[in-house]
CSV table of C-alpha atoms in Angstrom, one decimal:
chain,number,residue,atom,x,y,z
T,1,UNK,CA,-45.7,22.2,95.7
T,2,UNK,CA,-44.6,18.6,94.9
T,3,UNK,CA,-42.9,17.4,92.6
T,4,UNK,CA,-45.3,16.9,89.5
T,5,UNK,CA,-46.9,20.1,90.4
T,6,UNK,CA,-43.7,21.6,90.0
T,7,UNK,CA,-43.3,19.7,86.8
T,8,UNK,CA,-46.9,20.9,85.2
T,9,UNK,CA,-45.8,24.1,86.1
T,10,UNK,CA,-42.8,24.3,84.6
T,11,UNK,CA,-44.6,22.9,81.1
T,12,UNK,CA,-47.1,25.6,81.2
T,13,UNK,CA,-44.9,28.0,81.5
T,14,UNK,CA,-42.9,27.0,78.5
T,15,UNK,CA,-46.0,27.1,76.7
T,16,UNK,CA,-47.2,30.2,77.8
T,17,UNK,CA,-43.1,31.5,76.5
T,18,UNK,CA,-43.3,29.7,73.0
T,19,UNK,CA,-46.9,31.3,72.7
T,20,UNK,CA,-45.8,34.8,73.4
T,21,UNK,CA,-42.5,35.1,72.5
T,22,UNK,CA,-40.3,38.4,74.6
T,23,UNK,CA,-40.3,41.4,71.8
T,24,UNK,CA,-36.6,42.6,71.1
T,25,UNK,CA,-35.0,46.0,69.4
T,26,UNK,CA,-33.4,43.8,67.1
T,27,UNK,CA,-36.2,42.4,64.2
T,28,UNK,CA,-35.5,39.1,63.0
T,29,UNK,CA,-36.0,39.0,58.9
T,30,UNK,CA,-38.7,37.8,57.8
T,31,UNK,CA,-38.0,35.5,54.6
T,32,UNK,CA,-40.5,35.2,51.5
T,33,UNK,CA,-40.8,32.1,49.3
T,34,UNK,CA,-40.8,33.6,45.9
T,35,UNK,CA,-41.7,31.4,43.0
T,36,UNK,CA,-41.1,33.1,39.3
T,37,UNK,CA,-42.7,32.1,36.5
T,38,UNK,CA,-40.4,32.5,33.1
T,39,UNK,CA,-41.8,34.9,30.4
T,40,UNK,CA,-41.9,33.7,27.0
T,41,UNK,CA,-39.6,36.0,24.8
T,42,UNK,CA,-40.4,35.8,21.2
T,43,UNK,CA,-37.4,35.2,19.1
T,44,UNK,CA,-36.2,38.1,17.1
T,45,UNK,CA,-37.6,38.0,13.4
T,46,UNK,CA,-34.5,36.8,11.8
T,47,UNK,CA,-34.5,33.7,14.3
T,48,UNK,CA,-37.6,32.1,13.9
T,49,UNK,CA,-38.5,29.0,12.9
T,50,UNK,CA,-40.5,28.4,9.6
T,51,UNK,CA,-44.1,28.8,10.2
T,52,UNK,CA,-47.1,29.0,7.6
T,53,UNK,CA,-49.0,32.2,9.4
T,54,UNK,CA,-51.3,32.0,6.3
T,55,UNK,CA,-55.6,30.2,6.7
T,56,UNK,CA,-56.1,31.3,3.5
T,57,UNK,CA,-56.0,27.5,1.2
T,58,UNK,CA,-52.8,27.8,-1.0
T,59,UNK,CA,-54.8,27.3,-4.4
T,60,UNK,CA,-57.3,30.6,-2.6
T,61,UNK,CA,-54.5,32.9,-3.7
T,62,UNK,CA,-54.0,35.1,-6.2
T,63,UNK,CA,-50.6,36.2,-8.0
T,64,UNK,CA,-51.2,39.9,-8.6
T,65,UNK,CA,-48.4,40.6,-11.9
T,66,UNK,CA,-47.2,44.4,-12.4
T,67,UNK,CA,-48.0,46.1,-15.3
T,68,UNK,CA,-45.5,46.3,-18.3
T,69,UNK,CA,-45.6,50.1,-19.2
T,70,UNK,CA,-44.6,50.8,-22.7
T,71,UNK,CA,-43.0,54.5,-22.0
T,72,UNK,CA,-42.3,54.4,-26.3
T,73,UNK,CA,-45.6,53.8,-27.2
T,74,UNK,CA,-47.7,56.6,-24.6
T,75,UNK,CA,-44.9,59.0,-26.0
T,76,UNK,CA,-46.0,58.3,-29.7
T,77,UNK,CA,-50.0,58.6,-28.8
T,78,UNK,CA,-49.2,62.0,-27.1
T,79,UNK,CA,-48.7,61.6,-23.2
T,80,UNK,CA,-44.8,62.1,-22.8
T,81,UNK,CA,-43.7,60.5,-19.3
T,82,UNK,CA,-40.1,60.0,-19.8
T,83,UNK,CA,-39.1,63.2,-18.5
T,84,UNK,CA,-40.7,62.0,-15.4
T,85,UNK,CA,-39.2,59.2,-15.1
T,86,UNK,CA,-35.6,60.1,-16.1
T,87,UNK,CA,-36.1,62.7,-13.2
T,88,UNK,CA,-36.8,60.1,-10.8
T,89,UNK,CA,-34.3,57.6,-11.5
T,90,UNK,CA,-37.0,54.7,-12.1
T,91,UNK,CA,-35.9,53.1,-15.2
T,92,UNK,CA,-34.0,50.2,-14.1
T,93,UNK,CA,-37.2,49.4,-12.2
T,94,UNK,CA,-39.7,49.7,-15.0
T,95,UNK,CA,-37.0,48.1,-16.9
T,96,UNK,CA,-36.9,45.0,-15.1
T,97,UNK,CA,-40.7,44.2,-14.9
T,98,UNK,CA,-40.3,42.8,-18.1
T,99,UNK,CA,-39.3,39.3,-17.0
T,100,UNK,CA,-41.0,36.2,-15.3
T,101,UNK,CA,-43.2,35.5,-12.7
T,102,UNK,CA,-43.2,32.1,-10.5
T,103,UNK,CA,-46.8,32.2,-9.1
T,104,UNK,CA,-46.6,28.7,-7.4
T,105,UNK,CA,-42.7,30.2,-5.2
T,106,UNK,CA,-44.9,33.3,-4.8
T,107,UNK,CA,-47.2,31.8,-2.6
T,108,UNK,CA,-45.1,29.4,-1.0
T,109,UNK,CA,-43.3,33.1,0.1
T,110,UNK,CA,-46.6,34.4,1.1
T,111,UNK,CA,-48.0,31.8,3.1
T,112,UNK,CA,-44.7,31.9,5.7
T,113,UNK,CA,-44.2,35.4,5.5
T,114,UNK,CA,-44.0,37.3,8.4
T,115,UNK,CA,-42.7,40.9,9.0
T,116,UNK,CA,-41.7,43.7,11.4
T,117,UNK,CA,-40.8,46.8,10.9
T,118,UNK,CA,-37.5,46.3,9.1
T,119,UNK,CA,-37.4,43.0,7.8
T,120,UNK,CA,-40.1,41.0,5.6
T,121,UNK,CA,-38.7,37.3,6.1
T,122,UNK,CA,-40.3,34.0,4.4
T,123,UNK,CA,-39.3,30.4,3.5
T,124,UNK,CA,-39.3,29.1,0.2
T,125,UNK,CA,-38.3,25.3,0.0
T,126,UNK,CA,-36.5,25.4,2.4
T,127,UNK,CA,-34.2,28.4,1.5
T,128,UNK,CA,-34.6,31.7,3.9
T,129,UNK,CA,-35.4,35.0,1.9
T,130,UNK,CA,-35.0,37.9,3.9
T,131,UNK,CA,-35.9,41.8,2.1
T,132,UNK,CA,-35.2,44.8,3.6
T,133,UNK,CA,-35.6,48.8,1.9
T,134,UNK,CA,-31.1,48.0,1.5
T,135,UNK,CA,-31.8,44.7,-0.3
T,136,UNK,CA,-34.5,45.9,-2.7
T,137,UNK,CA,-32.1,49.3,-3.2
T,138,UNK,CA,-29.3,46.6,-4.4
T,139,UNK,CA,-32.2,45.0,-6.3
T,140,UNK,CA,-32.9,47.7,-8.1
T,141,UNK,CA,-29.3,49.3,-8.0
T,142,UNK,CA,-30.7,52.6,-6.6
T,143,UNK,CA,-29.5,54.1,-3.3
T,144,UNK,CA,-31.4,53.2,0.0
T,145,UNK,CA,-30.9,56.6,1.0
T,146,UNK,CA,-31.8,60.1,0.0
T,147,UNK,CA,-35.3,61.2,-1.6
T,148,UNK,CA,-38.7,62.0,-0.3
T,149,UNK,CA,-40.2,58.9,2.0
T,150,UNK,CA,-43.9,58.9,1.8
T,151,UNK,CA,-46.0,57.1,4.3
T,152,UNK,CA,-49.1,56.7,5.9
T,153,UNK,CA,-49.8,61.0,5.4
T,154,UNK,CA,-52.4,62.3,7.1
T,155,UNK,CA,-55.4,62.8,4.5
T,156,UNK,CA,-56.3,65.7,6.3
T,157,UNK,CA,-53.2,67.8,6.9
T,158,UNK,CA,-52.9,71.1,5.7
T,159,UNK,CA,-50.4,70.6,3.4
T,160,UNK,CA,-52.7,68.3,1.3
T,161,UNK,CA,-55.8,70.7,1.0
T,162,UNK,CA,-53.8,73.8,0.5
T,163,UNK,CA,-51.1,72.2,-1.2
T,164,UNK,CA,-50.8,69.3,-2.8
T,165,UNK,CA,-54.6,68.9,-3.7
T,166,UNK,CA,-54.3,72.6,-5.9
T,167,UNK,CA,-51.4,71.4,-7.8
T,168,UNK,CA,-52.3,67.7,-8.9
T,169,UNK,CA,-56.0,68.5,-9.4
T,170,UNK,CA,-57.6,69.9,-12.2
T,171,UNK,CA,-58.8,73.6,-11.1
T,172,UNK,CA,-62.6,74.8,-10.5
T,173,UNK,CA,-62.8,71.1,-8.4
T,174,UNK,CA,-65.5,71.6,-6.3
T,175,UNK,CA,-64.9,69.8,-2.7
T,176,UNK,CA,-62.3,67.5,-2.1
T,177,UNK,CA,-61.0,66.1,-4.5
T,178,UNK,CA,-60.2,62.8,-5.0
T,179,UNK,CA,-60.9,60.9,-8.0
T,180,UNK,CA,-58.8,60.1,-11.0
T,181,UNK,CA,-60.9,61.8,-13.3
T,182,UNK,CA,-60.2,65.2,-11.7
T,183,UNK,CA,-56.6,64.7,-11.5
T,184,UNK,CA,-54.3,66.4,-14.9
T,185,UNK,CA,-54.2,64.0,-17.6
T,186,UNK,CA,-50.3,62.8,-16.9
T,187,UNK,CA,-50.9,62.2,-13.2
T,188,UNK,CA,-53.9,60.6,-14.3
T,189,UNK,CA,-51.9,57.8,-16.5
T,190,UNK,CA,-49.0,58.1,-14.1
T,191,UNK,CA,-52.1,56.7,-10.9
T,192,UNK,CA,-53.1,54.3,-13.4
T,193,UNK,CA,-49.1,53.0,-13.6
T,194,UNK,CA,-48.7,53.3,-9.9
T,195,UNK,CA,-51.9,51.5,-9.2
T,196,UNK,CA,-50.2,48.6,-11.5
T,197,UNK,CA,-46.1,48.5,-10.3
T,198,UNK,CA,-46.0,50.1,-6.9
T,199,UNK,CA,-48.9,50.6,-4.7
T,200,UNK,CA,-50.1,47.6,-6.5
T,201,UNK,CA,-53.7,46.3,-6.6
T,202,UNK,CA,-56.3,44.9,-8.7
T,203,UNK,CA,-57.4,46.4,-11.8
T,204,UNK,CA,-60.5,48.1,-11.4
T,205,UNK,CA,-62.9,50.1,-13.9
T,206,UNK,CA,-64.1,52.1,-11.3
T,207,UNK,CA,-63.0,55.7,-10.9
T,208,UNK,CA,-60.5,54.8,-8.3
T,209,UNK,CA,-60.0,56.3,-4.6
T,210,UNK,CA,-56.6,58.3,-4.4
T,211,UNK,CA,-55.4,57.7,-0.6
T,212,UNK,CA,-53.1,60.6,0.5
T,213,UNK,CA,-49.9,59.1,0.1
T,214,UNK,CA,-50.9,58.3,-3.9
T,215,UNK,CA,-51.5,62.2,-3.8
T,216,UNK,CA,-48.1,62.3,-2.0
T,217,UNK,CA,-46.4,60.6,-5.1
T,218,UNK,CA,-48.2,62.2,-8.1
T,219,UNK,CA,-47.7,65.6,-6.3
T,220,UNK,CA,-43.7,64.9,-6.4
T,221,UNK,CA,-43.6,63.3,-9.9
T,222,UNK,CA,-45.4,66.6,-10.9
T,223,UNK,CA,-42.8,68.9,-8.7
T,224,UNK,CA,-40.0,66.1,-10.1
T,225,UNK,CA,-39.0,66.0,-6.5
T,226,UNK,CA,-37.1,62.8,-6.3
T,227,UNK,CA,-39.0,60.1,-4.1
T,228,UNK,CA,-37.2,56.9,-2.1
T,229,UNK,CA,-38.8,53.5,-4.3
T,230,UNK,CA,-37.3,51.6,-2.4
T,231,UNK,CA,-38.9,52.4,0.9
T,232,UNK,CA,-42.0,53.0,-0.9
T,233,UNK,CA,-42.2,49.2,-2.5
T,234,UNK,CA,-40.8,48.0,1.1
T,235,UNK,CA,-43.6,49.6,2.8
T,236,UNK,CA,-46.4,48.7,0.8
T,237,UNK,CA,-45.1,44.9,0.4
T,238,UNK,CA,-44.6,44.8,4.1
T,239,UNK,CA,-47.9,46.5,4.8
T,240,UNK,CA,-49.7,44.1,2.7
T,241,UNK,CA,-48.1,41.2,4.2
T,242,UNK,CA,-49.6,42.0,7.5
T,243,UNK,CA,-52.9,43.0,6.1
T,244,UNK,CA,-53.4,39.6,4.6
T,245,UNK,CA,-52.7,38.3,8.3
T,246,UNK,CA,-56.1,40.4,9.2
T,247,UNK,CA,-58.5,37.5,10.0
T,248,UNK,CA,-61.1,40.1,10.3
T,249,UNK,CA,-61.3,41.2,7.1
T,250,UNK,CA,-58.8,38.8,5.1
T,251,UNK,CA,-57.2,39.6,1.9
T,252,UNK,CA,-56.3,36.9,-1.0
T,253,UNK,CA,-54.0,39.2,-3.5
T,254,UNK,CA,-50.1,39.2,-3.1
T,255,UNK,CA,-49.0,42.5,-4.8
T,256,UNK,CA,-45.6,43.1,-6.6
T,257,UNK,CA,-45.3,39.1,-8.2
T,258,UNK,CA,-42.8,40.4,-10.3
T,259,UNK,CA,-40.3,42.0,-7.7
T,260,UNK,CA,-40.5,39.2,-5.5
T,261,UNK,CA,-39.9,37.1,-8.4
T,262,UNK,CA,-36.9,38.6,-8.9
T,263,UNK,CA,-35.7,38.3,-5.7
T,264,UNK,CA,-36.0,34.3,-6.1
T,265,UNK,CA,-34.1,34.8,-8.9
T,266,UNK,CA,-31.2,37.2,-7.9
T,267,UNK,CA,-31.4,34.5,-4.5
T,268,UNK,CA,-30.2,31.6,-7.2
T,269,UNK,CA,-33.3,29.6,-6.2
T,270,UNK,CA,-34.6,29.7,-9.7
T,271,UNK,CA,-30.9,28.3,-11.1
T,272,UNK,CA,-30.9,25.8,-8.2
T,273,UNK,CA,-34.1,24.6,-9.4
T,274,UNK,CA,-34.0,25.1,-13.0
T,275,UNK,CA,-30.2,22.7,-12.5
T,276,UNK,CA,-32.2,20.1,-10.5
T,277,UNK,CA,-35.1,20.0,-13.1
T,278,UNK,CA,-37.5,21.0,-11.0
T,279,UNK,CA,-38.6,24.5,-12.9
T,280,UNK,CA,-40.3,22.3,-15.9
T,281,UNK,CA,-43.1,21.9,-13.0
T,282,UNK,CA,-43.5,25.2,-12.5
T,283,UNK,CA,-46.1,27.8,-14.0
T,284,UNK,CA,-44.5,31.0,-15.3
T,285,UNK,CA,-46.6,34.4,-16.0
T,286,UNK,CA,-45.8,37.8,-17.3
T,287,UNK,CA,-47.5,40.9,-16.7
T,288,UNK,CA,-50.0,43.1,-19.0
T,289,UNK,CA,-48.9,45.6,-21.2
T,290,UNK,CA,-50.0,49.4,-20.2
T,291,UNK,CA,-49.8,51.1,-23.5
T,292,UNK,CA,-51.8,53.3,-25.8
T,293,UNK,CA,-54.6,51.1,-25.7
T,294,UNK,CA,-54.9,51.7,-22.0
T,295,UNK,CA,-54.8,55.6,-22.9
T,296,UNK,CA,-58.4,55.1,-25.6
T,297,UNK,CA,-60.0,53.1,-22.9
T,298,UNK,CA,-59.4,56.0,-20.2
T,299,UNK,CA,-60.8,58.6,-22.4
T,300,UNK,CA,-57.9,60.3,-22.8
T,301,UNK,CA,-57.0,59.5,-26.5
T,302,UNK,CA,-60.0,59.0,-29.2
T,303,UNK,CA,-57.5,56.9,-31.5
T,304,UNK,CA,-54.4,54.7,-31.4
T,305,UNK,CA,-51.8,56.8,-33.7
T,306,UNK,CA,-48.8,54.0,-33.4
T,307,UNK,CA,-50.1,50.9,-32.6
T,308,UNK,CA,-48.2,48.5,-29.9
T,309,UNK,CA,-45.7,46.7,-30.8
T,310,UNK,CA,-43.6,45.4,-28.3
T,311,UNK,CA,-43.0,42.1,-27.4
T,312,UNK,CA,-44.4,40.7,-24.2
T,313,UNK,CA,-44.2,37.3,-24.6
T,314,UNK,CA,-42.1,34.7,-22.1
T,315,UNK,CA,-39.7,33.9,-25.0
T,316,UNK,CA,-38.8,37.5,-25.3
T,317,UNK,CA,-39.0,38.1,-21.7
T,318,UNK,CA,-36.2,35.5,-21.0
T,319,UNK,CA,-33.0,37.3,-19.4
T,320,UNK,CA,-30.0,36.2,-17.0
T,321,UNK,CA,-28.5,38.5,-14.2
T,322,UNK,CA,-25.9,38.8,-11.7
T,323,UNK,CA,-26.3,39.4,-8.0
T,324,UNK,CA,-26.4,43.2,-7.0
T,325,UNK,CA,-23.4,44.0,-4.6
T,326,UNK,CA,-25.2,43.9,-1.2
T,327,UNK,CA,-27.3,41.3,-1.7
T,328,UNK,CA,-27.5,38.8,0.9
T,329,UNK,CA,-28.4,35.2,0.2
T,330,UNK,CA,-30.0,33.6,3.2
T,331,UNK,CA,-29.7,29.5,3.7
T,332,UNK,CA,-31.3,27.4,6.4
């Protein structure tokens, strides 16, 4: 073999090596190019930026105002609920419906509103509103804790057939009950004031649908087994805020104008405007009185004894308060 031979030799046999490479006990690791892709975290609710999460058109919207219940007045035409409402602690908040609503702040709330299962948290001009059930408890000057919650109850649970359905229904019902109608004549004005200040919606002439946690309440103000109204207004106000985010079947109504109202004000964003001159441009309503009148209408009094006489007007309305311990003021 000469020398080239030799040399083409040698070559294929390098090749033939490098091609099949001599296997070994020891394994040589094998390394893996891994390329991660970051995931998105959303921001926690209290740190996002200002959004409007709202399609519907600003001027589409409609300011729903809680009725102004005149306890006096359904006393002196026969239906007495001031028992009931001494036993549940709720006369600071019937108290302070009696004030002004700022439908144009309202909206601006609405339309940046966005909520989890704690916090409700919006923008309004700029300044960062945040309510919880502890800020509307300070609100209100009621405790945030202690007495029944009521939410989302199963309408067909034991408790409400054999229970609760017996006791705020009117007996020899046939079915299931669950019209006003049927209901005793107190719980029946006492839906009718619920349907106006605290699962608020509407007015309607119809004989309205009681959903289960409605039974829920009537059945307790019946009992006078104390309920949580904080948690319940926090609930439905949050509830409603993410309904109105349903594109499938959107809502126009924001609920409980009055209590969000009074959070602007107990905020200082109405002094901060009203000092900057900014409130003349601003349209102010009031709520509807809920008196005897309401009682002939239902059917449940043929003739006004004492005629209203209370005072509903902005004028009157007109009242100055100091912040609730507790209550935080949020600022961008």
């Amino acid at each position: 073999m000469d020398a080239q031979q030799q040399e083409l030799f040698n070559h294929s046999q390098q090749v033939e090596s490098s091609s099949n490479p001599q296997t070994s006990n020891t394994q040589t690791p094998t390394v893996i190019s891994v390329t991660t892709t970051p995931v998105y975290k959303e921001p926690h609710i209290l740190d996002r930026e200002q959004h409007i999460h709202l399609s519907t058109p600003f001027e589409g919207l409609d300011v729903l105002c809680e009725s102004l219940v005149d306890f006096e007045n359904l006393r002196r035409n026969g239906v007495d609920l001031t028992e009931d409402l001494r036993k549940q602690g709720w006369e600071n908040y019937f108290d302070r419906l009696y004030g002004p609503i700022y439908p144009l702040l309202v909206k601006e709330f609405w339309r940046c509103a966005d909520a989890d299962d704690q916090f409700i948290v919006s923008f309004v001009l700029g300044v960062k509103i945040v309510i919880t059930e502890g800020s509307i408890a300070s609100l209100l000057n009621m405790e945030s804790s202690g007495g029944k919650r009521i939410y989302n109850i199963p309408p067909r649970s034991k408790r409400i057939t054999e229970v609760i359905n017996p006791t705020i229904f009117k007996p020899n019902v046939e079915g299931n009950p669950s019209k006003n109608k049927e209901l005793h004549q107190n719980l029946r004005v006492w839906l009718k004031i619920i349907l106006g200040t605290i699962h608020h919606r509407p007015a309607s002439n119809s004989s309205d649908y009681i959903n289960a946690d409605q039974k829920c309440i009537l059945y307790c103000i019946q009992k006078g087994i104390k309920i949580n109204l904080p948690t319940l207004l926090f609930r439905y106000l949050r509830d409603s805020v993410r309904e109105t985010r349903n594109n499938m079947k959107p809502r126009s109504y924001i609920p409980l104008g009055r209590l969000l109202s009074d959070v602007f004000i107990e905020h200082g964003l109405v002094d901060d405007l009203e000092k900057t001159r900014c409130m003349d441009d601003l349209a102010i309503d009031v709520g509807k009185p809920l008196n005897a009148r309401n009682l002939k209408s239902m059917g449940i009094i043929k003739d006004i004894r004492v005629k209203p006489t209370m005072d509903v007007s902005w004028e009157c309305l007109k009242d100055q308060r100091k912040m609730p311990h507790g209550l935080t003021v949020w600022t961008l």
